[in-house]
mmCIF file of C-alpha atoms in Angstrom:
data_model
loop_
_atom_site.group_PDB
_atom_site.id
_atom_site.type_symbol
_atom_site.label_atom_id
_atom_site.label_comp_id
_atom_site.label_asym_id
_atom_site.label_seq_id
_atom_site.Cartn_x
_atom_site.Cartn_y
_atom_site.Cartn_z
ATOM 1 C CA MET A 1 -10.263 15.309 23.261
ATOM 2 C CA GLU A 2 -10.757 12.088 25.127
ATOM 3 C CA SER A 3 -8.961 11.712 28.513
ATOM 4 C CA LEU A 4 -8.302 8.635 30.609
ATOM 5 C CA SER A 5 -10.788 7.906 33.197
ATOM 6 C CA SER A 6 -9.855 8.073 36.920
ATOM 7 C CA GLU A 7 -10.852 4.329 37.271
ATOM 8 C CA GLU A 8 -8.455 3.275 34.467
ATOM 9 C CA ILE A 9 -5.509 5.238 36.002
ATOM 10 C CA GLN A 10 -6.253 4.139 39.585
ATOM 11 C CA SER A 11 -6.192 0.478 38.408
ATOM 12 C CA ARG A 12 -2.942 0.794 36.834
ATOM 13 C CA ILE A 13 -1.312 2.551 39.749
ATOM 14 C CA LYS A 14 -2.613 -0.086 42.291
ATOM 15 C CA SER A 15 -0.958 -2.763 40.129
ATOM 16 C CA LEU A 16 2.335 -0.824 40.204
ATOM 17 C CA GLN A 17 2.074 -0.139 43.977
ATOM 18 C CA SER A 18 1.639 -3.798 44.560
ATOM 19 C CA TYR A 19 4.877 -4.560 42.639
ATOM 20 C CA ILE A 20 6.733 -1.754 44.615
ATOM 21 C CA ARG A 21 5.706 -3.169 47.931
ATOM 22 C CA LYS A 22 6.685 -6.770 46.735
ATOM 23 C CA GLU A 23 10.120 -5.551 45.721
ATOM 24 C CA GLY A 24 10.508 -3.666 49.111
ATOM 25 C CA MET A 25 10.641 -0.054 47.699
ATOM 26 C CA ASP A 26 9.122 3.012 49.241
ATOM 27 C CA GLY A 27 7.899 4.331 45.865
ATOM 28 C CA CYS A 28 9.016 5.134 42.314
ATOM 29 C CA LEU A 29 9.524 8.135 40.058
ATOM 30 C CA ILE A 30 8.108 7.864 36.556
ATOM 31 C CA MET A 31 9.667 10.057 33.824
ATOM 32 C CA GLN A 32 9.652 8.349 30.531
ATOM 33 C CA ASN A 33 6.852 9.851 28.129
ATOM 34 C CA VAL A 34 5.026 6.702 27.540
ATOM 35 C CA ASP A 35 5.149 5.372 31.001
ATOM 36 C CA LEU A 36 4.060 8.814 32.180
ATOM 37 C CA PHE A 37 1.081 8.770 30.014
ATOM 38 C CA TYR A 38 0.144 5.173 31.019
ATOM 39 C CA PHE A 39 0.086 6.024 34.709
ATOM 40 C CA SER A 40 -1.036 9.648 34.582
ATOM 41 C CA GLY A 41 -2.954 10.238 31.504
ATOM 42 C CA THR A 42 -0.701 13.173 30.263
ATOM 43 C CA ILE A 43 2.638 13.289 28.506
ATOM 44 C CA GLN A 44 3.420 16.872 29.632
ATOM 45 C CA LYS A 45 6.903 17.333 31.178
ATOM 46 C CA ALA A 46 6.603 16.023 34.792
ATOM 47 C CA TYR A 47 7.762 13.567 37.441
ATOM 48 C CA LEU A 48 5.069 11.104 38.679
ATOM 49 C CA PHE A 49 5.820 10.102 42.197
ATOM 50 C CA ILE A 50 3.980 6.882 43.211
ATOM 51 C CA PRO A 51 4.364 5.932 46.846
ATOM 52 C CA SER A 52 3.874 2.332 47.935
ATOM 53 C CA GLU A 53 0.817 3.156 49.843
ATOM 54 C CA ASP A 54 -0.603 6.677 49.387
ATOM 55 C CA ASP A 55 -1.970 8.583 46.408
ATOM 56 C CA PRO A 56 0.393 9.551 43.643
ATOM 57 C CA ILE A 57 1.538 13.036 42.975
ATOM 58 C CA LEU A 58 2.120 14.655 39.622
ATOM 59 C CA LEU A 59 4.791 17.245 39.654
ATOM 60 C CA VAL A 60 4.592 19.197 36.455
ATOM 61 C CA GLN A 61 7.325 21.483 34.949
ATOM 62 C CA LYS A 62 5.604 22.203 31.605
ATOM 63 C CA ASP A 63 2.774 22.622 30.714
ATOM 64 C CA PHE A 64 0.934 22.768 34.064
ATOM 65 C CA GLU A 65 -2.549 23.824 32.840
ATOM 66 C CA ARG A 66 -2.555 21.217 30.104
ATOM 67 C CA ALA A 67 -1.549 18.496 32.584
ATOM 68 C CA LYS A 68 -4.352 19.430 34.859
ATOM 69 C CA ASN A 69 -6.878 19.195 32.068
ATOM 70 C CA GLU A 70 -5.562 15.845 30.832
ATOM 71 C CA SER A 71 -4.824 13.872 33.888
ATOM 72 C CA PRO A 72 -7.399 12.568 36.414
ATOM 73 C CA ILE A 73 -4.722 12.397 39.247
ATOM 74 C CA LYS A 74 -5.944 14.440 42.099
ATOM 75 C CA ASN A 75 -2.592 15.625 43.412
ATOM 76 C CA ILE A 76 -1.148 17.921 40.645
ATOM 77 C CA VAL A 77 1.423 20.474 41.623
ATOM 78 C CA HIS A 78 3.625 22.859 39.575
ATOM 79 C CA LEU A 79 7.329 22.141 40.137
ATOM 80 C CA GLU A 80 9.355 25.193 39.453
ATOM 81 C CA ARG A 81 12.728 23.510 39.873
ATOM 82 C CA PRO A 82 13.618 19.691 39.998
ATOM 83 C CA ARG A 83 15.465 20.198 43.289
ATOM 84 C CA LEU A 84 12.225 20.624 45.047
ATOM 85 C CA LEU A 85 11.465 16.984 44.473
ATOM 86 C CA SER A 86 13.417 16.126 47.654
ATOM 87 C CA GLN A 87 10.972 18.085 49.810
ATOM 88 C CA VAL A 88 7.909 16.302 48.382
ATOM 89 C CA LEU A 89 9.364 12.880 48.755
ATOM 90 C CA LYS A 90 10.628 13.484 52.358
ATOM 91 C CA LYS A 91 7.287 14.942 53.343
ATOM 92 C CA HIS A 92 5.830 11.516 52.377
ATOM 93 C CA ARG A 93 8.565 9.574 53.959
ATOM 94 C CA ALA A 94 9.163 7.616 50.747
ATOM 95 C CA HIS A 95 12.518 8.591 49.579
ATOM 96 C CA ARG A 96 14.913 5.949 50.830
ATOM 97 C CA ARG A 97 14.269 3.139 48.316
ATOM 98 C CA LEU A 98 13.084 4.454 45.048
ATOM 99 C CA GLY A 99 12.242 2.754 41.675
ATOM 100 C CA LEU A 100 13.405 4.294 38.462
ATOM 101 C CA GLU A 101 13.139 3.272 34.783
ATOM 102 C CA PHE A 102 16.704 2.096 34.368
ATOM 103 C CA ASP A 103 15.977 0.642 30.866
ATOM 104 C CA VAL A 104 15.290 4.046 29.387
ATOM 105 C CA LEU A 105 16.632 6.652 31.848
ATOM 106 C CA PRO A 106 19.617 8.691 30.496
ATOM 107 C CA VAL A 107 22.788 8.701 32.767
ATOM 108 C CA ASN A 108 22.785 12.491 33.037
ATOM 109 C CA VAL A 109 19.191 12.375 34.249
ATOM 110 C CA PHE A 110 19.993 9.646 36.777
ATOM 111 C CA ASN A 111 23.014 11.529 37.978
ATOM 112 C CA GLN A 112 20.791 14.635 38.439
ATOM 113 C CA ILE A 113 18.352 12.613 40.492
ATOM 114 C CA GLN A 114 21.080 11.306 42.635
ATOM 115 C CA LYS A 115 22.209 14.882 43.486
ATOM 116 C CA ILE A 116 18.625 15.882 44.294
ATOM 117 C CA LEU A 117 18.138 12.847 46.419
ATOM 118 C CA PRO A 118 21.547 11.997 47.926
ATOM 119 C CA GLU A 119 19.920 9.917 50.804
ATOM 120 C CA SER A 120 18.037 7.609 48.374
ATOM 121 C CA GLU A 121 18.884 4.151 47.116
ATOM 122 C CA PHE A 122 17.622 3.432 43.627
ATOM 123 C CA PHE A 123 16.272 0.359 41.978
ATOM 124 C CA ASP A 124 14.990 -0.779 38.614
ATOM 125 C CA ILE A 125 11.244 -0.401 38.202
ATOM 126 C CA SER A 126 11.183 -1.049 34.515
ATOM 127 C CA LYS A 127 10.571 -4.837 34.590
ATOM 128 C CA GLY A 128 7.362 -4.346 36.660
ATOM 129 C CA ILE A 129 6.222 -1.531 34.486
ATOM 130 C CA LYS A 130 6.604 -3.674 31.254
ATOM 131 C CA GLN A 131 4.871 -6.614 32.952
ATOM 132 C CA ILE A 132 1.961 -4.524 34.003
ATOM 133 C CA ARG A 133 1.717 -2.962 30.661
ATOM 134 C CA MET A 134 1.819 -6.272 28.938
ATOM 135 C CA ILE A 135 -1.765 -7.063 30.146
ATOM 136 C CA LYS A 136 -4.325 -4.745 28.532
ATOM 137 C CA SER A 137 -7.448 -3.658 30.050
ATOM 138 C CA PRO A 138 -10.878 -3.877 28.354
ATOM 139 C CA TYR A 139 -10.498 -0.045 27.643
ATOM 140 C CA GLU A 140 -6.992 -0.504 25.944
ATOM 141 C CA ILE A 141 -8.349 -3.477 24.022
ATOM 142 C CA GLU A 142 -11.126 -1.385 22.546
ATOM 143 C CA LEU A 143 -8.715 1.373 21.422
ATOM 144 C CA LEU A 144 -6.615 -1.401 19.836
ATOM 145 C CA ARG A 145 -9.771 -2.644 17.934
ATOM 146 C CA HIS A 146 -10.395 0.797 16.628
ATOM 147 C CA SER A 147 -6.825 1.203 15.698
ATOM 148 C CA ALA A 148 -6.956 -2.137 13.842
ATOM 149 C CA LYS A 149 -10.072 -1.051 11.931
ATOM 150 C CA ILE A 150 -8.174 1.998 10.575
ATOM 151 C CA LEU A 151 -5.223 -0.354 9.756
ATOM 152 C CA ASP A 152 -7.690 -2.581 7.737
ATOM 153 C CA GLU A 153 -8.978 0.471 5.804
ATOM 154 C CA VAL A 154 -5.334 1.406 4.953
ATOM 155 C CA PHE A 155 -4.663 -1.956 3.424
ATOM 156 C CA GLU A 156 -7.959 -1.971 1.440
ATOM 157 C CA TYR A 157 -7.323 1.629 0.259
ATOM 158 C CA ALA A 158 -3.710 0.511 -0.982
ATOM 159 C CA LYS A 159 -5.353 -1.530 -3.706
ATOM 160 C CA LYS A 160 -6.646 1.770 -5.274
ATOM 161 C CA VAL A 161 -3.395 3.553 -4.775
ATOM 162 C CA ILE A 162 -0.537 1.236 -6.054
ATOM 163 C CA LYS A 163 0.302 1.731 -9.668
ATOM 164 C CA PRO A 164 3.476 1.075 -11.799
ATOM 165 C CA GLU A 165 6.060 3.695 -11.908
ATOM 166 C CA MET A 166 4.985 5.316 -8.730
ATOM 167 C CA THR A 167 7.745 5.489 -6.256
ATOM 168 C CA GLU A 168 7.620 3.702 -2.848
ATOM 169 C CA ILE A 169 7.572 7.202 -1.222
ATOM 170 C CA ASP A 170 4.622 8.288 -3.412
ATOM 171 C CA VAL A 171 2.401 5.292 -2.106
ATOM 172 C CA GLU A 172 3.551 5.640 1.422
ATOM 173 C CA SER A 173 2.684 9.328 1.530
ATOM 174 C CA ILE A 174 -0.784 8.682 0.225
ATOM 175 C CA LEU A 175 -1.363 5.892 2.681
ATOM 176 C CA ILE A 176 -0.112 7.886 5.693
ATOM 177 C CA GLN A 177 -2.361 10.785 4.822
ATOM 178 C CA PHE A 178 -5.320 8.449 4.625
ATOM 179 C CA GLY A 179 -4.483 7.067 8.158
ATOM 180 C CA ARG A 180 -3.968 10.400 9.605
ATOM 181 C CA LYS A 181 -7.377 11.616 8.544
ATOM 182 C CA ARG A 182 -8.895 8.771 10.404
ATOM 183 C CA GLY A 183 -7.080 9.438 13.687
ATOM 184 C CA HIS A 184 -3.577 7.977 13.282
ATOM 185 C CA GLN A 185 -1.192 9.974 15.456
ATOM 186 C CA GLY A 186 1.504 9.876 12.775
ATOM 187 C CA ILE A 187 4.458 8.324 14.841
ATOM 188 C CA THR A 188 5.233 4.831 16.061
ATOM 189 C CA ARG A 189 6.885 4.772 19.471
ATOM 190 C CA MET A 190 9.553 2.147 20.270
ATOM 191 C CA ARG A 191 11.123 1.538 23.727
ATOM 192 C CA ALA A 192 14.495 0.099 22.649
ATOM 193 C CA TRP A 193 17.681 2.177 22.697
ATOM 194 C CA ASN A 194 18.447 3.684 19.288
ATOM 195 C CA GLN A 195 15.604 1.937 17.650
ATOM 196 C CA ASP A 196 13.807 4.781 15.812
ATOM 197 C CA MET A 197 10.951 3.323 13.764
ATOM 198 C CA VAL A 198 9.001 4.379 10.713
ATOM 199 C CA ASN A 199 5.308 3.939 10.885
ATOM 200 C CA ALA A 200 4.992 2.728 7.285
ATOM 201 C CA SER A 201 7.141 1.164 4.664
ATOM 202 C CA VAL A 202 6.213 0.227 1.046
ATOM 203 C CA LEU A 203 8.937 -2.027 -0.355
ATOM 204 C CA SER A 204 8.885 -3.189 -4.016
ATOM 205 C CA GLY A 205 11.043 -6.095 -5.094
ATOM 206 C CA LYS A 206 14.655 -5.915 -3.962
ATOM 207 C CA SER A 207 13.898 -3.003 -1.619
ATOM 208 C CA GLY A 208 12.551 -5.603 0.871
ATOM 209 C CA THR A 209 15.787 -7.420 1.151
ATOM 210 C CA VAL A 210 17.927 -4.513 2.297
ATOM 211 C CA LEU A 211 19.284 -4.960 5.781
ATOM 212 C CA THR A 212 19.856 -2.351 8.380
ATOM 213 C CA HIS A 213 20.780 -1.823 12.002
ATOM 214 C CA LEU A 214 17.225 -2.294 13.516
ATOM 215 C CA ASP A 215 16.106 -5.446 15.419
ATOM 216 C CA VAL A 216 13.516 -6.373 12.759
ATOM 217 C CA SER A 217 13.516 -8.701 9.739
ATOM 218 C CA VAL A 218 12.363 -6.365 7.098
ATOM 219 C CA ILE A 219 12.834 -2.554 6.956
ATOM 220 C CA GLY A 220 13.920 -1.391 3.548
ATOM 221 C CA PRO A 221 16.685 1.071 2.427
ATOM 222 C CA GLY A 222 15.072 4.494 3.393
ATOM 223 C CA ILE A 223 16.153 7.516 1.538
ATOM 224 C CA SER A 224 19.453 8.278 3.168
ATOM 225 C CA PRO A 225 22.128 6.930 5.514
ATOM 226 C CA ALA A 226 20.925 9.425 8.220
ATOM 227 C CA PHE A 227 17.698 7.372 8.347
ATOM 228 C CA PRO A 228 18.395 4.045 6.641
ATOM 229 C CA GLN A 229 15.004 2.428 6.894
ATOM 230 C CA GLY A 230 11.638 2.322 5.111
ATOM 231 C CA SER A 231 10.290 3.294 1.710
ATOM 232 C CA SER A 232 12.723 4.745 -0.897
ATOM 233 C CA PHE A 233 12.651 6.584 -4.193
ATOM 234 C CA ASN A 234 12.539 3.248 -5.990
ATOM 235 C CA LYS A 235 9.837 2.623 -8.423
ATOM 236 C CA ILE A 236 6.914 0.255 -8.062
ATOM 237 C CA GLU A 237 7.597 -2.706 -10.444
ATOM 238 C CA LYS A 238 5.472 -5.307 -12.047
ATOM 239 C CA ASN A 239 5.844 -9.035 -11.274
ATOM 240 C CA VAL A 240 7.607 -8.551 -7.867
ATOM 241 C CA PRO A 241 6.262 -8.626 -4.480
ATOM 242 C CA ILE A 242 5.277 -5.292 -2.934
ATOM 243 C CA GLN A 243 5.247 -5.437 0.866
ATOM 244 C CA ILE A 244 3.340 -2.797 2.838
ATOM 245 C CA ASP A 245 4.229 -2.788 6.538
ATOM 246 C CA PHE A 246 2.055 -0.190 8.308
ATOM 247 C CA SER A 247 1.320 0.753 11.975
ATOM 248 C CA ILE A 248 -1.581 2.766 13.055
ATOM 249 C CA ALA A 249 -1.450 4.571 16.394
ATOM 250 C CA TYR A 250 -4.942 5.653 17.631
ATOM 251 C CA MET A 251 -5.074 7.467 20.973
ATOM 252 C CA GLY A 252 -1.640 6.150 21.524
ATOM 253 C CA TYR A 253 -2.329 2.454 20.869
ATOM 254 C CA ILE A 254 -0.491 0.827 18.108
ATOM 255 C CA THR A 255 -1.546 -1.904 15.751
ATOM 256 C CA ASP A 256 0.989 -3.306 13.242
ATOM 257 C CA GLY A 257 0.168 -5.211 9.998
ATOM 258 C CA THR A 258 1.743 -6.382 6.751
ATOM 259 C CA ARG A 259 0.301 -7.468 3.530
ATOM 260 C CA THR A 260 1.784 -8.506 0.119
ATOM 261 C CA TYR A 261 0.634 -6.933 -3.063
ATOM 262 C CA ALA A 262 1.554 -7.577 -6.689
ATOM 263 C CA ILE A 263 1.076 -6.015 -10.038
ATOM 264 C CA GLY A 264 0.942 -8.939 -12.403
ATOM 265 C CA SER A 265 2.200 -12.394 -11.237
ATOM 266 C CA LEU A 266 4.799 -13.740 -8.847
ATOM 267 C CA PRO A 267 7.257 -16.710 -9.147
ATOM 268 C CA GLU A 268 5.880 -19.981 -7.692
ATOM 269 C CA LYS A 269 8.453 -20.283 -4.957
ATOM 270 C CA LEU A 270 7.123 -16.914 -3.582
ATOM 271 C CA LYS A 271 3.512 -17.943 -3.765
ATOM 272 C CA ASN A 272 4.292 -21.237 -2.038
ATOM 273 C CA ALA A 273 6.156 -19.319 0.601
ATOM 274 C CA TYR A 274 3.277 -17.070 1.329
ATOM 275 C CA GLN A 275 1.046 -20.181 1.734
ATOM 276 C CA VAL A 276 3.432 -21.433 4.336
ATOM 277 C CA GLY A 277 2.947 -17.983 6.075
ATOM 278 C CA LEU A 278 -0.688 -18.589 6.108
ATOM 279 C CA GLU A 279 -0.081 -22.128 7.440
ATOM 280 C CA LEU A 280 1.998 -20.769 10.347
ATOM 281 C CA ARG A 281 -0.721 -18.210 11.170
ATOM 282 C CA ASN A 282 -3.531 -20.772 11.124
ATOM 283 C CA GLU A 283 -1.467 -23.151 13.291
ATOM 284 C CA MET A 284 -0.709 -20.318 15.759
ATOM 285 C CA GLU A 285 -4.464 -19.547 15.879
ATOM 286 C CA ARG A 286 -5.127 -23.154 16.640
ATOM 287 C CA ILE A 287 -2.737 -23.809 19.467
ATOM 288 C CA ALA A 288 -2.347 -20.337 21.163
ATOM 289 C CA LYS A 289 -4.202 -20.156 24.344
ATOM 290 C CA PRO A 290 -3.557 -19.199 28.071
ATOM 291 C CA GLY A 291 -0.602 -21.334 29.463
ATOM 292 C CA LEU A 292 1.189 -22.006 26.228
ATOM 293 C CA LEU A 293 4.776 -20.770 26.422
ATOM 294 C CA CYS A 294 5.538 -17.914 23.970
ATOM 295 C CA SER A 295 8.735 -19.504 22.975
ATOM 296 C CA GLU A 296 6.799 -22.698 22.036
ATOM 297 C CA ILE A 297 4.996 -20.694 19.329
ATOM 298 C CA TYR A 298 8.302 -19.759 17.720
ATOM 299 C CA PHE A 299 9.726 -23.237 17.972
ATOM 300 C CA ILE A 300 6.564 -24.879 16.292
ATOM 301 C CA CYS A 301 6.691 -22.344 13.498
ATOM 302 C CA SER A 302 10.388 -22.998 12.977
ATOM 303 C CA LYS A 303 9.759 -26.711 12.705
ATOM 304 C CA ILE A 304 7.057 -26.145 10.098
ATOM 305 C CA VAL A 305 9.230 -23.813 8.111
ATOM 306 C CA LYS A 306 12.072 -26.374 8.081
ATOM 307 C CA LYS A 307 9.831 -29.181 6.985
ATOM 308 C CA ARG A 308 8.833 -26.953 4.113
ATOM 309 C CA GLY A 309 12.363 -26.276 3.084
ATOM 310 C CA LEU A 310 12.238 -22.547 3.776
ATOM 311 C CA GLU A 311 14.426 -22.109 6.840
ATOM 312 C CA ASP A 312 17.069 -20.138 5.028
ATOM 313 C CA TYR A 313 14.511 -17.343 4.180
ATOM 314 C CA PHE A 314 12.475 -17.175 7.348
ATOM 315 C CA ILE A 315 12.374 -13.940 9.329
ATOM 316 C CA GLY A 316 15.376 -12.687 7.516
ATOM 317 C CA THR A 317 18.192 -13.935 5.176
ATOM 318 C CA LYS A 318 20.319 -16.955 6.136
ATOM 319 C CA LYS A 319 23.008 -14.933 7.631
ATOM 320 C CA ASP A 320 20.854 -12.509 9.509
ATOM 321 C CA GLN A 321 17.653 -14.056 10.815
ATOM 322 C CA ALA A 322 15.611 -12.675 13.654
ATOM 323 C CA PRO A 323 14.824 -15.265 16.424
ATOM 324 C CA PHE A 324 11.189 -14.258 16.856
ATOM 325 C CA VAL A 325 7.785 -14.510 14.947
ATOM 326 C CA GLY A 326 5.847 -12.024 16.947
ATOM 327 C CA HIS A 327 5.968 -9.061 19.386
ATOM 328 C CA GLY A 328 3.637 -7.256 21.873
ATOM 329 C CA ILE A 329 1.970 -4.012 20.895
ATOM 330 C CA GLY A 330 0.351 -1.314 22.841
ATOM 331 C CA LEU A 331 1.555 2.337 23.417
ATOM 332 C CA GLU A 332 4.974 1.062 22.041
ATOM 333 C CA ILE A 333 5.494 -1.313 19.185
ATOM 334 C CA ASP A 334 8.087 -3.432 20.998
ATOM 335 C CA GLU A 335 6.152 -4.288 24.133
ATOM 336 C CA LEU A 336 5.847 -7.756 25.778
ATOM 337 C CA PRO A 337 5.220 -10.666 25.040
ATOM 338 C CA LEU A 338 7.807 -11.803 22.595
ATOM 339 C CA LEU A 339 7.017 -14.944 20.493
ATOM 340 C CA ALA A 340 10.647 -15.695 20.546
ATOM 341 C CA ARG A 341 13.419 -18.079 21.311
ATOM 342 C CA GLY A 342 14.209 -17.583 24.957
ATOM 343 C CA PHE A 343 10.919 -15.876 26.076
ATOM 344 C CA SER A 344 9.498 -18.578 28.184
ATOM 345 C CA GLN A 345 6.658 -16.636 29.671
ATOM 346 C CA PRO A 346 3.119 -18.181 29.053
ATOM 347 C CA LEU A 347 0.362 -16.614 27.212
ATOM 348 C CA GLN A 348 -2.088 -14.745 29.611
ATOM 349 C CA PRO A 349 -5.390 -13.220 28.693
ATOM 350 C CA GLY A 350 -5.186 -9.701 27.840
ATOM 351 C CA MET A 351 -1.784 -10.009 26.021
ATOM 352 C CA VAL A 352 -1.851 -8.398 22.632
ATOM 353 C CA PHE A 353 0.587 -9.297 20.003
ATOM 354 C CA ALA A 354 1.441 -8.997 16.235
ATOM 355 C CA PHE A 355 2.242 -12.267 14.567
ATOM 356 C CA GLU A 356 4.436 -11.819 11.535
ATOM 357 C CA PRO A 357 5.727 -14.704 9.452
ATOM 358 C CA LYS A 358 7.912 -13.237 6.681
ATOM 359 C CA PHE A 359 10.081 -14.838 3.975
ATOM 360 C CA ILE A 360 12.924 -12.935 2.507
ATOM 361 C CA PHE A 361 14.275 -13.980 -0.889
ATOM 362 C CA PRO A 362 17.676 -12.264 -1.737
ATOM 363 C CA GLU A 363 17.617 -10.349 -5.058
ATOM 364 C CA ILE A 364 13.955 -10.921 -5.433
ATOM 365 C CA GLY A 365 11.903 -9.492 -2.456
ATOM 366 C CA VAL A 366 9.738 -10.366 0.447
ATOM 367 C CA VAL A 367 6.397 -12.207 0.955
ATOM 368 C CA ALA A 368 4.901 -11.552 4.389
ATOM 369 C CA LEU A 369 1.735 -11.103 6.299
ATOM 370 C CA GLU A 370 1.184 -9.847 9.825
ATOM 371 C CA ASP A 371 -1.879 -9.685 11.930
ATOM 372 C CA ASP A 372 -2.659 -8.664 15.497
ATOM 373 C CA TYR A 373 -4.284 -10.781 18.250
ATOM 374 C CA VAL A 374 -5.577 -10.419 21.712
ATOM 375 C CA VAL A 375 -5.284 -13.485 24.016
ATOM 376 C CA THR A 376 -8.657 -14.431 25.509
ATOM 377 C CA GLU A 377 -9.651 -17.039 28.158
ATOM 378 C CA ILE A 378 -9.882 -19.677 25.685
ATOM 379 C CA GLY A 379 -7.522 -18.761 22.761
ATOM 380 C CA VAL A 380 -6.693 -15.742 20.568
ATOM 381 C CA GLU A 381 -8.991 -13.422 18.800
ATOM 382 C CA ARG A 382 -7.665 -11.561 15.644
ATOM 383 C CA LEU A 383 -8.103 -7.837 15.711
ATOM 384 C CA THR A 384 -7.050 -7.196 12.066
ATOM 385 C CA ASN A 385 -9.300 -8.271 9.120
ATOM 386 C CA VAL A 386 -7.648 -8.020 5.736
ATOM 387 C CA GLU A 387 -8.085 -10.454 3.059
ATOM 388 C CA ASP A 388 -5.720 -13.428 3.529
ATOM 389 C CA GLY A 389 -4.037 -14.010 0.004
ATOM 390 C CA ILE A 390 -1.572 -12.146 -1.935
ATOM 391 C CA ILE A 391 -3.410 -8.994 -3.130
ATOM 392 C CA TYR A 392 -3.161 -8.715 -6.911
ATOM 393 C CA ILE A 393 -3.693 -5.405 -8.565
#
């Protein structure tokens, strides 16, 4: 089982320590699983204490032996009780001004930390963490390349799988098994509150137009109100769009893609909309480079869509449209950057994002494509390599 290198972890921690010092903090405590993995290399139950200057300490509750084997951090200790945290922090004189992950930390956990560290003042470290994680290292980009390769194979294999009268769940199950055998971890992590996420959805015809609570444009009906998203027991039909939205997580790193399939033919207006999706993607590839505002990509795409007369179907239905055309990917599927209205941060080398122009036609279905990109010094490089057109079976 591959572990993160000491050099990779040290580089990440130094970036966070720089942010801590800039914000006038003494250190931070990392507790959320994905952040813990990013900065320590393990997801075992632990507190990662990162002081502003000295070496970090990983205080493990469970499982100590596995954490020692997985993490390259030098100072790993067994923490029998959370209250002993105060002794460690006071010893390092770094307990007065502490950063915590306010965006994901449950209130009861925060209250417990306050009781353990009554002399501490707490600040939000989550903005710094998300900015650091937004820029991928060469190591991370290689993992994302491998993840994208598996995703490409899934979309290619789907051509052999999809048949009339199969259910959406039938197709999804076969494709998930295919991905799992190639290293897919089986779940897609999402940071946002109450935003559980399926890692695959197969949506035939009207299934693609069903709305739900998630902050996404297309998600499907699911199989019950207990989990109202994703594939259903609806059957695959002929002459309707079949959208497959799939994410692969390899060694934790998520790629996200979508392709449109059809058995038979599709109405001309759907085929035309798909061509506009390709036009948007090609224009994004042409203009995207370091320095371009992420929000500008969204506005340019919106102008093209309006010029083509498809604004009522773009990234949702007329009454419920998402104000974005892309999102960051990495260890979580909702990372920065956002190619969205209001996100005015410029593109930077090392950013990785999914670009997803989708058109939803009520009572008919969805035509969509989605590809993943890494920002380079001169533009963007596509990581996914699936055939561009509607895939006819």
